[in-house]
Amino acid sequence: MSVGASTVQGRTRWIGTSWKMNKTLAEARDYASGLAAALRAEPGLAAGLQPFIIPPHTAIAATSRVLAGPQGEDDAGVVLGAQNAHWEESGAWTGEVSVPQVRDAGAQLVEIGHSERREHFGETVETTRWKVQAARRHGLRALLCIGEPGSVRDAGESAAYILDQARGALQGLSQEDLDGVLIAYEPIWAIGENGRPATVEELRKPFRALEAEFGETVEGILYGGSVNLDNAAELLGIDGVDGLFVGRTAWQLEGYLQLLRIAGRQGA
């Protein structure tokens, strides 16, 4: 576990963001430098929390170097992720990157199965399973994203849908491998620029189902979907939520730092 991680009710509380297809190298370095400086200047900022950030592939190595500090000896306590990685070790997969490659660049976690990858790049339950296995094989955490479309929610089948996604992706993993898996529940209807924030009542049943099936086996279960500074504390108060996976609100450093402060106060 990285420096600064601790537990809430026996589980680490994760607060993270994916930058998606945003930020140049200079912008990534500035964000990482500001984050590392804030965490070092305020030792209590991440108390009870595990911060994580997921840059685009082009910025993983540069971000890793900044977070390591000028001498490379002082880890800022931030887990660094990759937004995707192929399941094969190497080969003729033009445009892809492998788990060994993102690990070599400094990634400690791989995001897998985001709804945008499923919709636009044809990812399936089977390919998410291969990717989870590849990440764990190389000692990286797997952040498995699951979520249902609005039509499934309207039919009252959200819990069954996301359980099928998670079961399929995690099928066959040992408990040792599951110890390095995070699940991020991101309802498709609640994410993105046009997403509608979910209500607490809409989230209770899915999280009860996830907690009942995976709460004792995976490292944590997170929520993502129109998370902002106004609803973050309420979302963290839902039974079964071990943290937040945040989009636009955390793309600017001050927004991310505010989320850390909210999570810290809420868990105190």
mmCIF file of C-alpha atoms in Angstrom:
data_model
loop_
_atom_site.group_PDB
_atom_site.id
_atom_site.type_symbol
_atom_site.label_atom_id
_atom_site.label_comp_id
_atom_site.label_asym_id
_atom_site.label_seq_id
_atom_site.Cartn_x
_atom_site.Cartn_y
_atom_site.Cartn_z
ATOM 1 C CA MET A 1 0.000 0.000 0.000
ATOM 2 C CA SER A 2 1.291 3.455 -0.826
ATOM 3 C CA VAL A 3 2.260 6.031 1.767
ATOM 4 C CA GLY A 4 -0.784 7.799 3.217
ATOM 5 C CA ALA A 5 -3.190 4.911 2.790
ATOM 6 C CA SER A 6 -5.229 3.832 5.766
ATOM 7 C CA THR A 7 -8.645 2.346 6.307
ATOM 8 C CA VAL A 8 -12.209 3.379 6.975
ATOM 9 C CA GLN A 9 -14.090 0.622 8.796
ATOM 10 C CA GLY A 10 -11.302 -1.768 7.826
ATOM 11 C CA ARG A 11 -11.147 -0.687 4.158
ATOM 12 C CA THR A 12 -9.008 1.885 2.411
ATOM 13 C CA ARG A 13 -10.986 4.848 1.076
ATOM 14 C CA TRP A 14 -9.904 5.545 -2.515
ATOM 15 C CA ILE A 15 -10.303 8.956 -4.168
ATOM 16 C CA GLY A 16 -9.166 9.150 -7.780
ATOM 17 C CA THR A 17 -9.622 10.566 -11.230
ATOM 18 C CA SER A 18 -8.994 9.635 -14.847
ATOM 19 C CA TRP A 19 -7.944 12.498 -17.093
ATOM 20 C CA LYS A 20 -9.229 10.661 -20.174
ATOM 21 C CA MET A 21 -7.927 12.207 -23.430
ATOM 22 C CA ASN A 22 -6.836 15.444 -21.768
ATOM 23 C CA LYS A 23 -3.619 17.189 -20.684
ATOM 24 C CA THR A 24 -0.330 17.753 -22.453
ATOM 25 C CA LEU A 25 2.937 16.693 -20.837
ATOM 26 C CA ALA A 26 3.390 20.163 -19.375
ATOM 27 C CA GLU A 27 -0.151 20.180 -17.959
ATOM 28 C CA ALA A 28 0.315 16.707 -16.498
ATOM 29 C CA ARG A 29 3.579 17.700 -14.827
ATOM 30 C CA ASP A 30 2.018 20.847 -13.372
ATOM 31 C CA TYR A 31 -0.910 18.900 -11.915
ATOM 32 C CA ALA A 32 1.315 16.162 -10.483
ATOM 33 C CA SER A 33 3.780 18.675 -9.066
ATOM 34 C CA GLY A 34 0.996 20.650 -7.392
ATOM 35 C CA LEU A 35 -0.584 17.495 -5.992
ATOM 36 C CA ALA A 36 2.701 16.171 -4.602
ATOM 37 C CA ALA A 37 3.492 19.571 -3.063
ATOM 38 C CA ALA A 38 0.067 19.776 -1.417
ATOM 39 C CA LEU A 39 0.317 16.265 0.015
ATOM 40 C CA ARG A 40 3.787 16.925 1.400
ATOM 41 C CA ALA A 41 2.846 20.330 2.801
ATOM 42 C CA GLU A 42 -0.338 19.013 4.446
ATOM 43 C CA PRO A 43 0.461 15.587 5.896
ATOM 44 C CA GLY A 44 -3.127 15.182 7.067
ATOM 45 C CA LEU A 45 -4.649 15.902 3.649
ATOM 46 C CA ALA A 46 -4.732 12.258 2.627
ATOM 47 C CA ALA A 47 -5.182 10.780 6.103
ATOM 48 C CA GLY A 48 -7.520 7.814 5.778
ATOM 49 C CA LEU A 49 -7.421 8.093 1.981
ATOM 50 C CA GLN A 50 -5.602 6.604 -0.977
ATOM 51 C CA PRO A 51 -5.286 9.173 -3.788
ATOM 52 C CA PHE A 52 -4.929 7.898 -7.353
ATOM 53 C CA ILE A 53 -4.703 9.563 -10.751
ATOM 54 C CA ILE A 54 -4.895 8.042 -14.220
ATOM 55 C CA PRO A 55 -3.229 10.143 -16.951
ATOM 56 C CA PRO A 56 -3.276 9.400 -20.674
ATOM 57 C CA HIS A 57 -0.563 6.938 -21.736
ATOM 58 C CA THR A 58 1.628 9.735 -23.085
ATOM 59 C CA ALA A 59 1.937 11.267 -19.617
ATOM 60 C CA ILE A 60 2.370 8.223 -17.360
ATOM 61 C CA ALA A 61 6.171 8.281 -17.273
ATOM 62 C CA ALA A 62 6.409 12.056 -16.826
ATOM 63 C CA THR A 63 3.799 12.026 -14.070
ATOM 64 C CA SER A 64 5.549 9.145 -12.350
ATOM 65 C CA ARG A 65 8.841 11.033 -12.285
ATOM 66 C CA VAL A 66 7.205 14.118 -10.779
ATOM 67 C CA LEU A 67 5.414 12.136 -8.065
ATOM 68 C CA ALA A 68 8.647 10.374 -7.144
ATOM 69 C CA GLY A 69 10.307 13.687 -6.237
ATOM 70 C CA PRO A 70 13.592 15.213 -7.387
ATOM 71 C CA GLN A 71 15.728 12.367 -6.042
ATOM 72 C CA GLY A 72 13.215 9.616 -6.718
ATOM 73 C CA GLU A 73 13.287 8.534 -3.077
ATOM 74 C CA ASP A 74 10.180 10.204 -1.647
ATOM 75 C CA ASP A 75 6.925 8.752 -2.881
ATOM 76 C CA ALA A 76 4.042 11.216 -2.596
ATOM 77 C CA GLY A 77 1.621 8.425 -1.741
ATOM 78 C CA VAL A 78 -0.335 8.642 -5.006
ATOM 79 C CA VAL A 79 -1.193 5.487 -6.938
ATOM 80 C CA LEU A 80 -0.633 6.066 -10.656
ATOM 81 C CA GLY A 81 -2.773 4.304 -13.237
ATOM 82 C CA ALA A 82 -3.119 3.617 -16.950
ATOM 83 C CA GLN A 83 -6.445 4.043 -18.724
ATOM 84 C CA ASN A 84 -6.124 0.790 -20.656
ATOM 85 C CA ALA A 85 -3.709 -2.012 -21.459
ATOM 86 C CA HIS A 86 -3.798 -5.009 -23.780
ATOM 87 C CA TRP A 87 -4.037 -8.536 -22.421
ATOM 88 C CA GLU A 88 -1.090 -9.832 -24.470
ATOM 89 C CA GLU A 89 2.494 -9.397 -23.293
ATOM 90 C CA SER A 90 3.699 -8.102 -26.665
ATOM 91 C CA GLY A 91 3.122 -8.614 -30.367
ATOM 92 C CA ALA A 92 1.590 -7.214 -33.537
ATOM 93 C CA TRP A 93 -1.137 -5.138 -31.914
ATOM 94 C CA THR A 94 -0.738 -1.786 -33.649
ATOM 95 C CA GLY A 95 -1.736 1.152 -31.487
ATOM 96 C CA GLU A 96 -2.027 -0.893 -28.294
ATOM 97 C CA VAL A 97 0.159 -0.940 -25.178
ATOM 98 C CA SER A 98 0.751 -3.906 -22.904
ATOM 99 C CA VAL A 99 0.614 -4.249 -19.139
ATOM 100 C CA PRO A 100 4.423 -4.666 -18.980
ATOM 101 C CA GLN A 101 4.785 -1.416 -20.952
ATOM 102 C CA VAL A 102 2.527 0.661 -18.695
ATOM 103 C CA ARG A 103 4.179 -0.852 -15.639
ATOM 104 C CA ASP A 104 7.581 0.089 -17.089
ATOM 105 C CA ALA A 105 6.289 3.671 -17.505
ATOM 106 C CA GLY A 106 5.359 3.830 -13.816
ATOM 107 C CA ALA A 107 1.736 2.651 -13.663
ATOM 108 C CA GLN A 108 0.639 0.693 -10.602
ATOM 109 C CA LEU A 109 -2.986 0.231 -11.661
ATOM 110 C CA VAL A 110 -4.878 -0.428 -14.895
ATOM 111 C CA GLU A 111 -8.373 0.897 -15.559
ATOM 112 C CA ILE A 112 -10.386 -1.771 -17.359
ATOM 113 C CA GLY A 113 -13.800 -1.892 -19.017
ATOM 114 C CA HIS A 114 -14.906 1.747 -18.897
ATOM 115 C CA SER A 115 -18.255 2.148 -20.665
ATOM 116 C CA GLU A 116 -16.628 4.308 -23.347
ATOM 117 C CA ARG A 117 -14.252 1.437 -24.138
ATOM 118 C CA ARG A 118 -17.158 -0.991 -24.243
ATOM 119 C CA GLU A 119 -19.289 1.237 -26.488
ATOM 120 C CA HIS A 120 -16.701 2.622 -28.900
ATOM 121 C CA PHE A 121 -13.972 -0.022 -28.929
ATOM 122 C CA GLY A 122 -15.951 -3.224 -28.593
ATOM 123 C CA GLU A 123 -14.745 -4.330 -25.171
ATOM 124 C CA THR A 124 -16.667 -7.303 -23.826
ATOM 125 C CA VAL A 125 -16.929 -9.186 -20.565
ATOM 126 C CA GLU A 126 -14.427 -11.657 -22.020
ATOM 127 C CA THR A 127 -11.809 -9.026 -22.915
ATOM 128 C CA THR A 128 -12.199 -7.351 -19.538
ATOM 129 C CA ARG A 129 -11.480 -10.727 -17.931
ATOM 130 C CA TRP A 130 -8.320 -11.150 -20.013
ATOM 131 C CA LYS A 131 -7.170 -7.648 -19.065
ATOM 132 C CA VAL A 132 -7.852 -8.112 -15.359
ATOM 133 C CA GLN A 133 -5.845 -11.341 -15.457
ATOM 134 C CA ALA A 134 -2.972 -9.613 -17.272
ATOM 135 C CA ALA A 135 -2.868 -6.752 -14.778
ATOM 136 C CA ARG A 136 -2.791 -9.082 -11.794
ATOM 137 C CA ARG A 137 -0.243 -11.370 -13.439
ATOM 138 C CA HIS A 138 2.174 -8.441 -13.514
ATOM 139 C CA GLY A 139 1.391 -7.242 -10.008
ATOM 140 C CA LEU A 140 -0.713 -4.212 -10.974
ATOM 141 C CA ARG A 141 -4.061 -3.420 -9.446
ATOM 142 C CA ALA A 142 -7.065 -3.796 -11.733
ATOM 143 C CA LEU A 143 -9.734 -1.078 -11.586
ATOM 144 C CA LEU A 144 -12.738 -2.764 -13.163
ATOM 145 C CA CYS A 145 -15.449 -0.367 -14.364
ATOM 146 C CA ILE A 146 -19.017 -1.629 -14.547
ATOM 147 C CA GLY A 147 -22.314 0.123 -15.216
ATOM 148 C CA GLU A 148 -25.712 -0.172 -16.829
ATOM 149 C CA PRO A 149 -27.573 1.943 -19.423
ATOM 150 C CA GLY A 150 -30.698 3.885 -18.522
ATOM 151 C CA SER A 151 -32.990 1.267 -20.084
ATOM 152 C CA VAL A 152 -31.709 -1.363 -17.659
ATOM 153 C CA ARG A 153 -32.183 1.006 -14.715
ATOM 154 C CA ASP A 154 -35.734 1.738 -15.836
ATOM 155 C CA ALA A 155 -36.459 -1.989 -15.975
ATOM 156 C CA GLY A 156 -35.251 -2.390 -12.399
ATOM 157 C CA GLU A 157 -32.418 -4.707 -13.426
ATOM 158 C CA SER A 158 -29.371 -2.621 -12.505
ATOM 159 C CA ALA A 159 -28.049 -4.947 -9.819
ATOM 160 C CA ALA A 160 -28.307 -8.085 -11.936
ATOM 161 C CA TYR A 161 -26.663 -6.366 -14.916
ATOM 162 C CA ILE A 162 -23.613 -5.083 -13.050
ATOM 163 C CA LEU A 163 -23.181 -8.311 -11.109
ATOM 164 C CA ASP A 164 -23.009 -10.186 -14.420
ATOM 165 C CA GLN A 165 -20.333 -7.758 -15.666
ATOM 166 C CA ALA A 166 -18.270 -8.135 -12.510
ATOM 167 C CA ARG A 167 -18.660 -11.897 -12.229
ATOM 168 C CA GLY A 168 -17.620 -12.375 -15.833
ATOM 169 C CA ALA A 169 -14.536 -10.195 -15.521
ATOM 170 C CA LEU A 170 -13.385 -11.693 -12.213
ATOM 171 C CA GLN A 171 -14.177 -15.310 -13.023
ATOM 172 C CA GLY A 172 -11.443 -17.734 -12.024
ATOM 173 C CA LEU A 173 -9.327 -15.295 -10.010
ATOM 174 C CA SER A 174 -7.721 -16.512 -6.808
ATOM 175 C CA GLN A 175 -8.309 -14.633 -3.570
ATOM 176 C CA GLU A 176 -4.764 -13.315 -3.831
ATOM 177 C CA ASP A 177 -5.607 -11.786 -7.206
ATOM 178 C CA LEU A 178 -8.935 -10.406 -5.974
ATOM 179 C CA ASP A 179 -7.046 -8.637 -3.203
ATOM 180 C CA GLY A 180 -5.664 -6.356 -5.923
ATOM 181 C CA VAL A 181 -8.988 -5.601 -7.643
ATOM 182 C CA LEU A 182 -11.049 -2.432 -7.280
ATOM 183 C CA ILE A 183 -14.556 -2.254 -8.726
ATOM 184 C CA ALA A 184 -15.867 1.123 -9.894
ATOM 185 C CA TYR A 185 -19.637 1.231 -10.361
ATOM 186 C CA GLU A 186 -20.370 3.933 -12.931
ATOM 187 C CA PRO A 187 -23.959 3.936 -14.220
ATOM 188 C CA ILE A 188 -23.793 4.884 -17.900
ATOM 189 C CA TRP A 189 -26.758 7.232 -17.504
ATOM 190 C CA ALA A 190 -24.931 9.141 -14.744
ATOM 191 C CA ILE A 191 -21.534 9.699 -16.380
ATOM 192 C CA GLY A 192 -20.206 12.148 -18.927
ATOM 193 C CA GLU A 193 -21.067 15.705 -19.814
ATOM 194 C CA ASN A 194 -24.762 14.914 -20.201
ATOM 195 C CA GLY A 195 -25.042 12.487 -17.311
ATOM 196 C CA ARG A 196 -27.681 12.904 -14.610
ATOM 197 C CA PRO A 197 -26.388 12.630 -11.050
ATOM 198 C CA ALA A 198 -27.747 9.525 -9.364
ATOM 199 C CA THR A 199 -29.714 9.861 -6.163
ATOM 200 C CA VAL A 200 -28.718 8.038 -3.021
ATOM 201 C CA GLU A 201 -31.836 5.893 -3.260
ATOM 202 C CA GLU A 202 -30.961 4.839 -6.810
ATOM 203 C CA LEU A 203 -27.552 3.654 -5.630
ATOM 204 C CA ARG A 204 -28.476 1.779 -2.478
ATOM 205 C CA LYS A 205 -29.636 -1.449 -4.129
ATOM 206 C CA PRO A 206 -26.704 -1.784 -6.575
ATOM 207 C CA PHE A 207 -24.219 -1.191 -3.775
ATOM 208 C CA ARG A 208 -25.971 -3.639 -1.476
ATOM 209 C CA ALA A 209 -25.665 -6.249 -4.223
ATOM 210 C CA LEU A 210 -21.997 -5.482 -4.914
ATOM 211 C CA GLU A 211 -21.116 -5.432 -1.228
ATOM 212 C CA ALA A 212 -22.906 -8.716 -0.602
ATOM 213 C CA GLU A 213 -21.070 -10.494 -3.419
ATOM 214 C CA PHE A 214 -17.649 -8.826 -3.491
ATOM 215 C CA GLY A 215 -17.282 -6.845 -0.289
ATOM 216 C CA GLU A 216 -15.263 -9.561 1.433
ATOM 217 C CA THR A 217 -13.094 -10.421 -1.572
ATOM 218 C CA VAL A 218 -12.024 -7.331 -3.570
ATOM 219 C CA GLU A 219 -9.878 -4.474 -2.302
ATOM 220 C CA GLY A 220 -12.611 -1.867 -2.638
ATOM 221 C CA ILE A 221 -15.834 -0.824 -4.356
ATOM 222 C CA LEU A 222 -15.962 2.748 -5.651
ATOM 223 C CA TYR A 223 -18.620 4.993 -7.150
ATOM 224 C CA GLY A 224 -18.261 7.196 -10.212
ATOM 225 C CA GLY A 225 -20.852 9.218 -12.093
ATOM 226 C CA SER A 226 -21.388 12.998 -12.004
ATOM 227 C CA VAL A 227 -19.471 13.258 -8.724
ATOM 228 C CA ASN A 228 -18.997 16.885 -7.710
ATOM 229 C CA LEU A 229 -18.135 18.979 -4.680
ATOM 230 C CA ASP A 230 -21.781 19.222 -3.675
ATOM 231 C CA ASN A 231 -22.627 15.505 -3.642
ATOM 232 C CA ALA A 232 -19.287 13.842 -2.797
ATOM 233 C CA ALA A 233 -19.884 13.600 0.967
ATOM 234 C CA GLU A 234 -23.378 12.186 0.492
ATOM 235 C CA LEU A 235 -22.113 9.571 -1.968
ATOM 236 C CA LEU A 236 -19.340 8.521 0.393
ATOM 237 C CA GLY A 237 -21.970 7.971 3.075
ATOM 238 C CA ILE A 238 -23.721 5.206 1.122
ATOM 239 C CA ASP A 239 -23.212 1.766 2.665
ATOM 240 C CA GLY A 240 -20.719 -0.213 0.598
ATOM 241 C CA VAL A 241 -19.001 2.792 -1.028
ATOM 242 C CA ASP A 242 -15.247 2.652 -0.373
ATOM 243 C CA GLY A 243 -14.340 5.711 -2.419
ATOM 244 C CA LEU A 244 -14.954 7.810 -5.506
ATOM 245 C CA PHE A 245 -13.752 7.658 -9.104
ATOM 246 C CA VAL A 246 -14.206 11.195 -10.396
ATOM 247 C CA GLY A 247 -14.226 12.868 -13.806
ATOM 248 C CA ARG A 248 -14.476 16.543 -14.679
ATOM 249 C CA THR A 249 -14.633 17.854 -11.121
ATOM 250 C CA ALA A 250 -11.100 16.540 -10.514
ATOM 251 C CA TRP A 251 -9.497 17.510 -13.830
ATOM 252 C CA GLN A 252 -8.313 20.758 -12.252
ATOM 253 C CA LEU A 253 -6.019 20.289 -9.274
ATOM 254 C CA GLU A 254 -7.992 22.499 -6.890
ATOM 255 C CA GLY A 255 -11.127 20.451 -7.530
ATOM 256 C CA TYR A 256 -9.273 17.249 -6.731
ATOM 257 C CA LEU A 257 -7.758 18.700 -3.557
ATOM 258 C CA GLN A 258 -11.209 19.828 -2.447
ATOM 259 C CA LEU A 259 -12.513 16.298 -2.961
ATOM 260 C CA LEU A 260 -9.700 14.943 -0.789
ATOM 261 C CA ARG A 261 -10.630 17.429 1.934
ATOM 262 C CA ILE A 262 -14.316 16.507 1.718
ATOM 263 C CA ALA A 263 -13.524 12.805 1.898
ATOM 264 C CA GLY A 264 -11.174 13.368 4.815
ATOM 265 C CA ARG A 265 -13.801 15.292 6.786
ATOM 266 C CA GLN A 266 -16.518 12.802 5.937
ATOM 267 C CA GLY A 267 -14.426 9.879 7.138
ATOM 268 C CA ALA A 268 -13.159 11.564 10.302
#
